[in-house]
CSV table of N, CA and C in Angstrom, one decimal:
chain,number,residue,atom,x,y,z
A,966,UNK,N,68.7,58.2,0.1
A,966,UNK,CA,67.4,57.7,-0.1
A,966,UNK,C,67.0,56.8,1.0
A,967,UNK,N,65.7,57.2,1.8
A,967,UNK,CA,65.4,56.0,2.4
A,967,UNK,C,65.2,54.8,2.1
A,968,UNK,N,65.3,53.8,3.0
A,968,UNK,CA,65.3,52.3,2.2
A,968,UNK,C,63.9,51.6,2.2
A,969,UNK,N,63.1,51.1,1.1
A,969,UNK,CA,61.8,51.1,0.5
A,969,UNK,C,62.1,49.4,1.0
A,970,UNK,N,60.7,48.8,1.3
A,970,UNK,CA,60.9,47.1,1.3
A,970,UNK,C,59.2,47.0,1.2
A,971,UNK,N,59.7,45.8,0.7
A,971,UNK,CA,57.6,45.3,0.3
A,971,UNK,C,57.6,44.9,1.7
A,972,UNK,N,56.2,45.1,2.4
A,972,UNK,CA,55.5,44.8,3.0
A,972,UNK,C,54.7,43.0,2.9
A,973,UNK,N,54.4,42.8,3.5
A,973,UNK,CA,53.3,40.8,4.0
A,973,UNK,C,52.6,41.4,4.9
A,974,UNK,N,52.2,40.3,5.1
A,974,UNK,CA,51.4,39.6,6.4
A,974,UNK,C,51.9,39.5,8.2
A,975,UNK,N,53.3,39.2,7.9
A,975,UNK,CA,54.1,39.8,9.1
A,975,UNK,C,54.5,40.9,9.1
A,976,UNK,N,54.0,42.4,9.0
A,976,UNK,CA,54.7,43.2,9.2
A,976,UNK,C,52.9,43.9,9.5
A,977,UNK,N,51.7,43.3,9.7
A,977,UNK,CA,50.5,43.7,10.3
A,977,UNK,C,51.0,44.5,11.5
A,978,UNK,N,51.2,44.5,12.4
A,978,UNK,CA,51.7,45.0,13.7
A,978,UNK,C,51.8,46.0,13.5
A,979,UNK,N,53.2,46.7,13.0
A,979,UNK,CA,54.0,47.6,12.4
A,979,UNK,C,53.0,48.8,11.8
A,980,UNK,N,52.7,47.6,10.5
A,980,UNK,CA,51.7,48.7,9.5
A,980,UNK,C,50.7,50.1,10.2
A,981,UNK,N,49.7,48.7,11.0
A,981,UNK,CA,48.8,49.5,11.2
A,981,UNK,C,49.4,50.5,12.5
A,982,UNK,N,50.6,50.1,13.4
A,982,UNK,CA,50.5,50.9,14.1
A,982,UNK,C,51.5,52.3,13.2
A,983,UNK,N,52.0,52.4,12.4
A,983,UNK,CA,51.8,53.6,11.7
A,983,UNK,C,51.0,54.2,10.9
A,984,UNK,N,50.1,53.0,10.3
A,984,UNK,CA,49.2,53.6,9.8
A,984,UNK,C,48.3,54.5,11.2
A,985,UNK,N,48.0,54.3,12.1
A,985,UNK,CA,47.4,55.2,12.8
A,985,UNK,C,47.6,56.4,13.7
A,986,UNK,N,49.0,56.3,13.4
A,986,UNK,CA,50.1,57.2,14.0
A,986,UNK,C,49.9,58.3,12.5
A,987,UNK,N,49.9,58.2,11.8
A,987,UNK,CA,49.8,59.5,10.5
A,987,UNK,C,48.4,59.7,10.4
A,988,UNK,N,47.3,58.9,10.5
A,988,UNK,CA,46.0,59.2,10.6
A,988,UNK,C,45.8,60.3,11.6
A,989,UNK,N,46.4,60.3,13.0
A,989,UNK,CA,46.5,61.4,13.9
A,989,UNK,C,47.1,62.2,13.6
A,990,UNK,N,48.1,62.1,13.2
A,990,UNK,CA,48.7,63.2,12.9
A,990,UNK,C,48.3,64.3,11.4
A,991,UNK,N,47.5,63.8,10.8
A,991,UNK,CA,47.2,64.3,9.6
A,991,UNK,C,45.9,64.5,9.9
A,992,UNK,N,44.6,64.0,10.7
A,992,UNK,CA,43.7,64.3,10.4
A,992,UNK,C,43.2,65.1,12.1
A,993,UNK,N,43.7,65.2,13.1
A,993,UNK,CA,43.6,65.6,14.1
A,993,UNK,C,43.3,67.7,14.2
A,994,UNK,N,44.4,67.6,13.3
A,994,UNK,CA,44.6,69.2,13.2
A,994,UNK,C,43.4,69.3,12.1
A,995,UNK,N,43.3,68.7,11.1
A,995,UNK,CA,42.2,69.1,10.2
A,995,UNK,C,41.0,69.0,10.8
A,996,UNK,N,40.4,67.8,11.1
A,996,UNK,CA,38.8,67.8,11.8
A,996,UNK,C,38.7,68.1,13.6
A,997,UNK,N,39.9,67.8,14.1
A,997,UNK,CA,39.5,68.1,15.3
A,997,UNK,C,39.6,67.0,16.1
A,998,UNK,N,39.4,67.1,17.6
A,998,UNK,CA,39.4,65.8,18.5
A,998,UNK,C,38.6,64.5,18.5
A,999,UNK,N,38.0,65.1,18.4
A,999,UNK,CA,36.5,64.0,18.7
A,999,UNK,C,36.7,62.9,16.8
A,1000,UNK,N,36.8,63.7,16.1
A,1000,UNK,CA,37.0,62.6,14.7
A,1000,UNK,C,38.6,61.9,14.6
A,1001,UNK,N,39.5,62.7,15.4
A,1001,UNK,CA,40.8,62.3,15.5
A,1001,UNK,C,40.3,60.8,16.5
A,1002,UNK,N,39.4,61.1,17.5
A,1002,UNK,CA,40.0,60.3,18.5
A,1002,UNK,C,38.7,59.0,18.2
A,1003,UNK,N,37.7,59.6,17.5
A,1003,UNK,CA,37.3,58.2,16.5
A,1003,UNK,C,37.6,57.4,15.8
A,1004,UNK,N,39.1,57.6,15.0
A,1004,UNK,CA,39.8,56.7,13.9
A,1004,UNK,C,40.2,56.2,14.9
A,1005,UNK,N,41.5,56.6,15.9
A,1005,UNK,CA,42.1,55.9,17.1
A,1005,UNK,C,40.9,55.0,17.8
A,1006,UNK,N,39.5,55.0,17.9
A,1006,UNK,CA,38.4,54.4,18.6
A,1006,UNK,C,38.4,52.8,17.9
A,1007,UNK,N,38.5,53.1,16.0
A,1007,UNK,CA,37.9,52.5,15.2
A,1007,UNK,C,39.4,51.6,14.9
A,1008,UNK,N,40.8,51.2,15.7
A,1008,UNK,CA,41.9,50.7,15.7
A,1008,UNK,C,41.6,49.1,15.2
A,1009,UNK,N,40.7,48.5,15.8
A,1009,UNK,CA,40.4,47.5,15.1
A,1009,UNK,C,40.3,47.0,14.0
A,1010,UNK,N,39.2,48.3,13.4
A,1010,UNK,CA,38.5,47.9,11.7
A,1010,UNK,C,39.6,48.8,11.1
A,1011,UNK,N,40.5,49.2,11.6
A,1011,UNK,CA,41.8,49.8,10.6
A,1011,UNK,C,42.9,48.4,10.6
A,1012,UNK,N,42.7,48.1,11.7
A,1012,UNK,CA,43.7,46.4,11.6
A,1012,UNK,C,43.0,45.5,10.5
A,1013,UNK,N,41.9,45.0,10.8
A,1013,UNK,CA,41.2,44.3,9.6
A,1013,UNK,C,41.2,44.7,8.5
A,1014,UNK,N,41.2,45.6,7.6
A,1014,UNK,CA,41.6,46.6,6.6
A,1014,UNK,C,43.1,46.7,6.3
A,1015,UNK,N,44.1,46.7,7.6
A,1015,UNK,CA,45.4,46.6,6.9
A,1015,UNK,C,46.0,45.0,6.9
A,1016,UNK,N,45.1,44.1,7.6
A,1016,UNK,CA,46.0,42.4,7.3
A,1016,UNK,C,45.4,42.1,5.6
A,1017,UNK,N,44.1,42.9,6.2
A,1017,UNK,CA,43.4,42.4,4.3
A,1017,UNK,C,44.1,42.6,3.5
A,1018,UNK,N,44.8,43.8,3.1
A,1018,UNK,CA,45.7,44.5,2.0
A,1018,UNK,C,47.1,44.0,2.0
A,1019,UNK,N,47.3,43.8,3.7
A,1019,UNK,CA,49.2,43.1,3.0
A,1019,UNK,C,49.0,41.5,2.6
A,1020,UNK,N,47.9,41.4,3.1
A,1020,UNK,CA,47.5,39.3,2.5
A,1020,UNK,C,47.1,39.3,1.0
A,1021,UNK,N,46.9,40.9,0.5
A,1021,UNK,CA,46.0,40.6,-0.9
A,1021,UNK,C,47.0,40.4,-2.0
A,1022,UNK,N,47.9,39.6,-2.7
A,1022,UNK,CA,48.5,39.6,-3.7
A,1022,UNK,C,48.5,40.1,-4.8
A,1023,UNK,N,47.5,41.1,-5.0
A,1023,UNK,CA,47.5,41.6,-5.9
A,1023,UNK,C,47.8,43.1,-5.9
A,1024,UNK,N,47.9,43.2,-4.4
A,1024,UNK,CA,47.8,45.1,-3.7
A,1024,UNK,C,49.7,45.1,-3.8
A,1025,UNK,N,49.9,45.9,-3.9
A,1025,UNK,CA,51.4,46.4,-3.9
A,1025,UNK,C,51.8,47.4,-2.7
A,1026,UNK,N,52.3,46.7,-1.5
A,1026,UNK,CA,52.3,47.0,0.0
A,1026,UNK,C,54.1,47.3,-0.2
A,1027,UNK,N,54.4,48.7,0.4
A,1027,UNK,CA,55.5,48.9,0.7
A,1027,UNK,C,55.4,49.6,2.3
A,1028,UNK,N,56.7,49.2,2.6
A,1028,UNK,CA,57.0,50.2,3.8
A,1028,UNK,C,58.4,51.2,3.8
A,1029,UNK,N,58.7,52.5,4.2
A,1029,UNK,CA,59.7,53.2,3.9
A,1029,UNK,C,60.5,53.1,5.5
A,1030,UNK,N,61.9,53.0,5.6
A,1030,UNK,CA,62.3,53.0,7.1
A,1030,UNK,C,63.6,54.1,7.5
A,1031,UNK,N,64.1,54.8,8.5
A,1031,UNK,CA,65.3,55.4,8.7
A,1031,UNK,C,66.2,54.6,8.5
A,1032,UNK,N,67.5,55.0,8.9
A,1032,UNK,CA,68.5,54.4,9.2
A,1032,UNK,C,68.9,53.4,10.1
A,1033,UNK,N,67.8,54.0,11.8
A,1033,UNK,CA,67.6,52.8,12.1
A,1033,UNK,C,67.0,52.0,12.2
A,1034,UNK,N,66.2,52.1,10.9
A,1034,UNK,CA,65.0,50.6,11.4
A,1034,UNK,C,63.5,51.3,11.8
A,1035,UNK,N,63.4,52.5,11.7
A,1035,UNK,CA,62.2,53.1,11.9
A,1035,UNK,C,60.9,53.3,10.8
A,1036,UNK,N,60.1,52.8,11.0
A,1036,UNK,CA,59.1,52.7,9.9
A,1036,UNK,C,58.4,54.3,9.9
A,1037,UNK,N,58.6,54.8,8.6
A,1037,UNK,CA,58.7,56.5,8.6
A,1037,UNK,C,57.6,56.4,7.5
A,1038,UNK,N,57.0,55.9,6.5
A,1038,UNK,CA,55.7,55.9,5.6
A,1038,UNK,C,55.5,54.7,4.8
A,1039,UNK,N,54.1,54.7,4.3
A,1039,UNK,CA,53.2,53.0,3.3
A,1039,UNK,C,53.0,53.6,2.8
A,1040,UNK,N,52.9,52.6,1.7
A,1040,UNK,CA,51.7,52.7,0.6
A,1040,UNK,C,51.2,51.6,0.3
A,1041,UNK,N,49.9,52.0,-0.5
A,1041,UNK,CA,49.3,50.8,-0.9
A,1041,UNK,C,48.7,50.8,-2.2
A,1042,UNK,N,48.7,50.4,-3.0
A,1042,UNK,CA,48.2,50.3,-4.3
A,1042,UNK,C,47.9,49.0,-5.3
A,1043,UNK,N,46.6,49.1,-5.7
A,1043,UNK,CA,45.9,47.8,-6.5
A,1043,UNK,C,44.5,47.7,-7.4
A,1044,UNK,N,44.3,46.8,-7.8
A,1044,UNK,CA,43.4,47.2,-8.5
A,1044,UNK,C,42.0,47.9,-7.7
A,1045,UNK,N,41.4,47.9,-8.7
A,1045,UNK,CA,39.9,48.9,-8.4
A,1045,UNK,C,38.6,48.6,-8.9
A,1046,UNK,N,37.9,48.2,-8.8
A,1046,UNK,CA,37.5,49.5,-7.5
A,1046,UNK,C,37.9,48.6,-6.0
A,1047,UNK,N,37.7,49.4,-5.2
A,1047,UNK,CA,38.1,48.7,-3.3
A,1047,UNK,C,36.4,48.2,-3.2
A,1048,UNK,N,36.6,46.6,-1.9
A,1048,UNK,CA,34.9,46.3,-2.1
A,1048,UNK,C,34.3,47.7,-1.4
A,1049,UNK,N,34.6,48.7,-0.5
A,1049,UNK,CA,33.8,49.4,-0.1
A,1049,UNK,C,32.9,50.3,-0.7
A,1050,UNK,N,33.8,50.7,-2.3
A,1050,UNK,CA,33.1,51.4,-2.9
A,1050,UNK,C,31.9,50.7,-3.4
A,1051,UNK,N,32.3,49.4,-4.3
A,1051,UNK,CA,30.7,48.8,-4.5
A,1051,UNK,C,29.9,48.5,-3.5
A,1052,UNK,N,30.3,48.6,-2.6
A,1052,UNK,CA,29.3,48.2,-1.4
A,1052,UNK,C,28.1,49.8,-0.8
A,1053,UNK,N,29.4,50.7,-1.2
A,1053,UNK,CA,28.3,52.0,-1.2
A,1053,UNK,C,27.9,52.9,-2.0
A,1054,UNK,N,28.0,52.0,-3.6
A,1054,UNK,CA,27.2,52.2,-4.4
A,1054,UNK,C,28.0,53.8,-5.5
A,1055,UNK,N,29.2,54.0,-5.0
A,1055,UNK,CA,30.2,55.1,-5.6
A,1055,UNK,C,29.9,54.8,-7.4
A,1056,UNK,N,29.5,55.7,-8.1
A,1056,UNK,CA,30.4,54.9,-9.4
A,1056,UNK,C,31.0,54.6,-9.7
A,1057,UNK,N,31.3,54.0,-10.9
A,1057,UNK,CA,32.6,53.3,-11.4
A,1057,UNK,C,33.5,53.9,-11.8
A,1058,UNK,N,34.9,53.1,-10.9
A,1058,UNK,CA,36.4,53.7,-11.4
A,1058,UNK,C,36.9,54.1,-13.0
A,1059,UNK,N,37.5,55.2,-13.0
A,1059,UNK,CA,37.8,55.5,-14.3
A,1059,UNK,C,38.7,54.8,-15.2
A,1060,UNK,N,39.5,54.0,-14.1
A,1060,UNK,CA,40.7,53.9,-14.4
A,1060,UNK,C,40.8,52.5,-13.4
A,1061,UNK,N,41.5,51.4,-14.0
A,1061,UNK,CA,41.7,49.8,-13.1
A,1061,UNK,C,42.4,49.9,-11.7
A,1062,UNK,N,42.9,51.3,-11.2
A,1062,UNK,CA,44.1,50.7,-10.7
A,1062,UNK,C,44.2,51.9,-9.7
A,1063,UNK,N,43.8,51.9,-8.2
A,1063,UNK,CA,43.8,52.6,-7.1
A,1063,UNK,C,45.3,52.7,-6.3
A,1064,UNK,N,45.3,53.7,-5.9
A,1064,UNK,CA,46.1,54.2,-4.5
A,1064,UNK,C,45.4,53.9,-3.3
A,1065,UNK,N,45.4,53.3,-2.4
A,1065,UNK,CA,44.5,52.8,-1.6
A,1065,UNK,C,45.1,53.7,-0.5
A,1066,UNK,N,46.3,53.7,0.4
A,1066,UNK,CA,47.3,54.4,1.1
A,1066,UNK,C,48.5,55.2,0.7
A,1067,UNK,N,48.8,56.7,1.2
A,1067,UNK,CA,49.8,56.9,1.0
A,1067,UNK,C,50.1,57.6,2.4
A,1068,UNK,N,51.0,57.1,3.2
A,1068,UNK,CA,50.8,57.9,4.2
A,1068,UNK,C,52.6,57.9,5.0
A,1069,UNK,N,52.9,59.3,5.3
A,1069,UNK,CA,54.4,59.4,5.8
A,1069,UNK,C,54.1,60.7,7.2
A,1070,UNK,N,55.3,60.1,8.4
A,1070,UNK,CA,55.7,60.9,9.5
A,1070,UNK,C,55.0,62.4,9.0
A,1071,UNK,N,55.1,63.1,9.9
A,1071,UNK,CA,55.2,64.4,9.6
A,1071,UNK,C,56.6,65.0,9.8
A,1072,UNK,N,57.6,64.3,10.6
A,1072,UNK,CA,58.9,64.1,10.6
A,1072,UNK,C,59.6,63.9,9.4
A,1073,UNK,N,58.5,63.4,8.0
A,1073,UNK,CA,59.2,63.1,7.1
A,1073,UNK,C,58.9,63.8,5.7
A,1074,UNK,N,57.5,64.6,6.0
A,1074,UNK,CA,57.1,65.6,5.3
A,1074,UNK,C,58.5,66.4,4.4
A,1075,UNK,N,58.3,66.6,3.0
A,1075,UNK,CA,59.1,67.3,2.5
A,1075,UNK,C,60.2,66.6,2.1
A,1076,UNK,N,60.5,65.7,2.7
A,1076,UNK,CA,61.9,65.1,2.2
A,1076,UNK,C,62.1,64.3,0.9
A,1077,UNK,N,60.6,63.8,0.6
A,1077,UNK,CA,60.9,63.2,-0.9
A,1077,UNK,C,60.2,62.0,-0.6
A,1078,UNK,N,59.8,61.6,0.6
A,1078,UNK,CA,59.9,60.4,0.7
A,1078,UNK,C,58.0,60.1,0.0
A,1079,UNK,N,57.3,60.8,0.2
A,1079,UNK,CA,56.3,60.8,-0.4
A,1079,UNK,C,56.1,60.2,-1.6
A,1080,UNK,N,57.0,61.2,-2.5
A,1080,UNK,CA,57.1,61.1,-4.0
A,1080,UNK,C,57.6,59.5,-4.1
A,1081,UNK,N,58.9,59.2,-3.5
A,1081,UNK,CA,59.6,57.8,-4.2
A,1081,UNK,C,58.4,56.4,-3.4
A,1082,UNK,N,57.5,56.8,-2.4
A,1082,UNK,CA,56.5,55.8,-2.4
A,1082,UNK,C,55.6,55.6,-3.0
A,1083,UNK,N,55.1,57.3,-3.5
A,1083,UNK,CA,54.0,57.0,-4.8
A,1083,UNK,C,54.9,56.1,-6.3
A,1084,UNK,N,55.9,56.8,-6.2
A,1084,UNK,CA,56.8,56.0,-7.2
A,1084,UNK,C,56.8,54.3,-7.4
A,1085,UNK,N,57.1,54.2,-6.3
A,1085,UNK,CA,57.1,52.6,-6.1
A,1085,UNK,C,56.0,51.7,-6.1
A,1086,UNK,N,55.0,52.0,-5.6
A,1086,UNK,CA,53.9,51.8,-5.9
A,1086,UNK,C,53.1,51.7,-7.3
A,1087,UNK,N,53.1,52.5,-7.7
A,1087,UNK,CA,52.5,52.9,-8.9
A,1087,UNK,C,53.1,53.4,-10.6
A,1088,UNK,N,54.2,53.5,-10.7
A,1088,UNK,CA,55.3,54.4,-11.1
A,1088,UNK,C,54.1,55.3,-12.0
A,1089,UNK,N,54.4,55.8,-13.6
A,1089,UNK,CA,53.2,56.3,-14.1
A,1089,UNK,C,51.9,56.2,-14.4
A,1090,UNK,N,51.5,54.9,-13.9
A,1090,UNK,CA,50.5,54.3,-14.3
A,1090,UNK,C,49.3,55.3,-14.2
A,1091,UNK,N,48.1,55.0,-15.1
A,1091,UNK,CA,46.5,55.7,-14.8
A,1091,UNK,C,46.8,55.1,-13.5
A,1092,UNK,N,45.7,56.1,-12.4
A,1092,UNK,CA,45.3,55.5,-11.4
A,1092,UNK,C,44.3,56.4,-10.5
A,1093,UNK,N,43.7,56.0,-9.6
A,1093,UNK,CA,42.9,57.2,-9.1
A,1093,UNK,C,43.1,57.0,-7.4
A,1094,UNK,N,42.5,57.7,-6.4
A,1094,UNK,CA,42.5,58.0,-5.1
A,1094,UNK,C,41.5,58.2,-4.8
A,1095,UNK,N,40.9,58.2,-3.4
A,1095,UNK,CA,40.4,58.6,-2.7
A,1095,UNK,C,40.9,59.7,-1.3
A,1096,UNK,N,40.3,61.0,-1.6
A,1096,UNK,CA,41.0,62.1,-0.7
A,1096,UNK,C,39.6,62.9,0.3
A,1097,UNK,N,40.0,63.0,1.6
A,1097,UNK,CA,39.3,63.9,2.1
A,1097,UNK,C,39.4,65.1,2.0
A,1098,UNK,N,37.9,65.4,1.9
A,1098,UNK,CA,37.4,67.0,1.4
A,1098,UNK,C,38.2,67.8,2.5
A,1099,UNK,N,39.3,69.0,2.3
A,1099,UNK,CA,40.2,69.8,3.0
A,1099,UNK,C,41.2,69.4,3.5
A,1100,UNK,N,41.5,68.4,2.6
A,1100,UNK,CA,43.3,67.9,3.1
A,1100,UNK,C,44.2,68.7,1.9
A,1101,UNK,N,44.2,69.8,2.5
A,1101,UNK,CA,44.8,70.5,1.2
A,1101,UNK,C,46.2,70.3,0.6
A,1102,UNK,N,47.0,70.2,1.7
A,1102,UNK,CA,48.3,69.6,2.0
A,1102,UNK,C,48.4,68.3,0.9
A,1103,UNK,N,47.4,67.1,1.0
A,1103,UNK,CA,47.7,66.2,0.4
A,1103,UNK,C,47.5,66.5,-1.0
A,1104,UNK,N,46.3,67.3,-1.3
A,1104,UNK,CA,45.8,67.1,-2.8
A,1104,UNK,C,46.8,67.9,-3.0
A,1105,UNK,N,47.7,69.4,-2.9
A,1105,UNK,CA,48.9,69.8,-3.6
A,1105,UNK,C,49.6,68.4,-3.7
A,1106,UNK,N,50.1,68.3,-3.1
A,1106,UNK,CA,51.6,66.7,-3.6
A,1106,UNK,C,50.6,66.3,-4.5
A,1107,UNK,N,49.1,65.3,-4.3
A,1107,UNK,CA,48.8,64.8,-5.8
A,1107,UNK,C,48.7,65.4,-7.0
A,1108,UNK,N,48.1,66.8,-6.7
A,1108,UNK,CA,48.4,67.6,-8.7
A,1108,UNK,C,49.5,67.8,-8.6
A,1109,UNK,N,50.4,67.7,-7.9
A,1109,UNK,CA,52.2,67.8,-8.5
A,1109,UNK,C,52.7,66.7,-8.8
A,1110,UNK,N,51.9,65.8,-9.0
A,1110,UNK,CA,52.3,64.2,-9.4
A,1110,UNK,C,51.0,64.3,-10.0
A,1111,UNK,N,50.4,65.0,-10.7
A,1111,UNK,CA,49.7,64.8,-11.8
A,1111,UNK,C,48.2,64.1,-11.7
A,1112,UNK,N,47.9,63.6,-10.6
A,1112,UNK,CA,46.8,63.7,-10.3
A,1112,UNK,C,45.6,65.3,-10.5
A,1113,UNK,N,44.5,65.0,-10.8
A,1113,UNK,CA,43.4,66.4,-10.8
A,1113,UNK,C,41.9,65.6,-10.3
A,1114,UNK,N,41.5,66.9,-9.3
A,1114,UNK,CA,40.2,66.1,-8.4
A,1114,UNK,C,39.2,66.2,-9.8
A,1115,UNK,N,38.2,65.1,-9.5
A,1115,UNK,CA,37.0,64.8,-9.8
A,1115,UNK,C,36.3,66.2,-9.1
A,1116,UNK,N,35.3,66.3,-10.0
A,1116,UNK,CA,33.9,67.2,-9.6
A,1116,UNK,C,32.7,66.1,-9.1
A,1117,UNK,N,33.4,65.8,-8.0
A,1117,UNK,CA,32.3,64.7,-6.8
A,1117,UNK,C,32.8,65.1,-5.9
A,1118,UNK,N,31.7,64.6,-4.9
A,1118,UNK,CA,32.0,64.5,-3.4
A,1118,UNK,C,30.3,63.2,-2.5
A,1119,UNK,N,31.8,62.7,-1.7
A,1119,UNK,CA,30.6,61.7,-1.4
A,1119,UNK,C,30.8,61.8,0.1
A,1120,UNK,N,29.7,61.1,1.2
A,1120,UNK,CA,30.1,61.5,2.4
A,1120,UNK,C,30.5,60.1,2.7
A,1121,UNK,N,31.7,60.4,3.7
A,1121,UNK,CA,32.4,59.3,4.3
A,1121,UNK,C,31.6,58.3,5.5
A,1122,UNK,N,31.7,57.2,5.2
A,1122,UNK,CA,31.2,56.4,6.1
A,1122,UNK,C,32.1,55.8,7.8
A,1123,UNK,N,31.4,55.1,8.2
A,1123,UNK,CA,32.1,54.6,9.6
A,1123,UNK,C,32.8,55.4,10.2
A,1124,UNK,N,33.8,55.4,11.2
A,1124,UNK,CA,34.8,56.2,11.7
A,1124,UNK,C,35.0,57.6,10.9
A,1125,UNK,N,34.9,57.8,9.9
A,1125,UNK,CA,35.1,59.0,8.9
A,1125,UNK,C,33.9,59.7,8.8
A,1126,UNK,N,33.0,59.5,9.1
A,1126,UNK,CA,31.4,59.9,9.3
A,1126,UNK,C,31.2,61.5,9.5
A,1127,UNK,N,30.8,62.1,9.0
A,1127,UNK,CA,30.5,63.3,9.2
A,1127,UNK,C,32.0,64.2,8.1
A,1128,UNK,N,32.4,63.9,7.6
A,1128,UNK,CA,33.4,64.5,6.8
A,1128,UNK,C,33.1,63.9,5.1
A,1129,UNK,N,33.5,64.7,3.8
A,1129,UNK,CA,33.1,64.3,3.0
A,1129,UNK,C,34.7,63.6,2.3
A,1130,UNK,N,34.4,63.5,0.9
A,1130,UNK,CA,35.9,62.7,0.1
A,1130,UNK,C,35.5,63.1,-1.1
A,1131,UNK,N,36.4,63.1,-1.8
A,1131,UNK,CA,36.6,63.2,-3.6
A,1131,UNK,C,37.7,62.2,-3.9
A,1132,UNK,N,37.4,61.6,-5.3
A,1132,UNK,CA,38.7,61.0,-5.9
A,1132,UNK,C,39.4,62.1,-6.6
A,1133,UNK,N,40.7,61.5,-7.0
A,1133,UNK,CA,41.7,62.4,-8.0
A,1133,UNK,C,42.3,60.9,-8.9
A,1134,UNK,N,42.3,61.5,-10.1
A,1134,UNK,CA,42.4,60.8,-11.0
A,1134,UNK,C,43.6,61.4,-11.8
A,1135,UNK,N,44.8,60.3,-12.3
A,1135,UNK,CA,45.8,60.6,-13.1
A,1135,UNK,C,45.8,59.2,-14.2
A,1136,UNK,N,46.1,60.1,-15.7
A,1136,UNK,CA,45.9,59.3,-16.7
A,1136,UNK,C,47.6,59.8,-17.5
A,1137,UNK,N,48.0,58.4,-18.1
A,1137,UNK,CA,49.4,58.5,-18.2
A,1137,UNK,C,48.6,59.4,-19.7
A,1138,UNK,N,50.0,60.3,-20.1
A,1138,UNK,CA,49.5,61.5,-21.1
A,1138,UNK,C,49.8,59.8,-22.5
A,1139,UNK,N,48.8,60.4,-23.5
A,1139,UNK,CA,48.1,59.5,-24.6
A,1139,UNK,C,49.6,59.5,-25.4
């Protein structure tokens, strides 16, 4: 098993520079150059967005690493709604308690490592997500962890601009 560690405030650096390293890699092939190379444009307001989240005490920030010390996937998860959604006017969460990040290598695709982040983060809890429209890849692993998309779609703002999103929502069985 890879070795899981909570994430802070000192590990900003790190974060975001993987967080932007799986954003290319995950969204490059799907939309293309020009939106790949707009997230990488938009490096800044993805740093401001990730010191927010490992400073927020209430978000549950992990990082996953190899053997040697290599940071291989995050997550992030906390309550809900995120200020962006009230800020753009989204409905209201179904459920208290978001996945904010889930994000691993492509190097690390398949190994599990996915699953024991969502784990750690969240274990069965209700909770919902935010997913871009044709990440097909991702939404299989979430309905196999029990997540099911919403019948919405909203269009993505900033850096994400011109691509749309859906939540997926998982409710622990009654």
């Amino acid at each position: 098993m890879v070795p899981l560690r909570a994430a802070g405030p000192s590990d900003a650096e790190a974060w975001t520079a993987l967080h932007l390293h799986c954003l290319d890699e995950t969204y490059r092939p799907l939309f293309g150059d020009a939106f790949a190379d707009r997230q990488q444009a938009a490096a800044g307001r993805t740093a401001g967005y990730d010191r927010a989240l490992l400073a927020d005490p209430a978000v549950r920030t992990l990082l996953a690493f190899d053997e040697g010390g290599t940071a291989l996937g995050l997550v992030s998860a906390g309550p809900a709604p995120a200020a962006w959604e009230e800020r753009a006017g989204v409905p209201a969460p179904l459920v208290p308690r978001q996945l904010f990040q889930l994000y691993v290598l492509r190097a690390a695709h398949g190994t599990g490592l996915g699953a024991a982040l969502l784990d750690a983060a969240l274990g069965p809890a209700d909770a919902y997500l935010w997913i871009m429209d044709g990440n097909a890849r991702a939404e299989r692993f979430y309905v196999k962890h029990g997540f099911r998309a919403l019948a919405e779609s909203f269009p993505a703002g900033g850096p994400w601009a011109g691509q749309h999103m859906h939540r997926m929502l998982r409710r622990e069985p009654a």
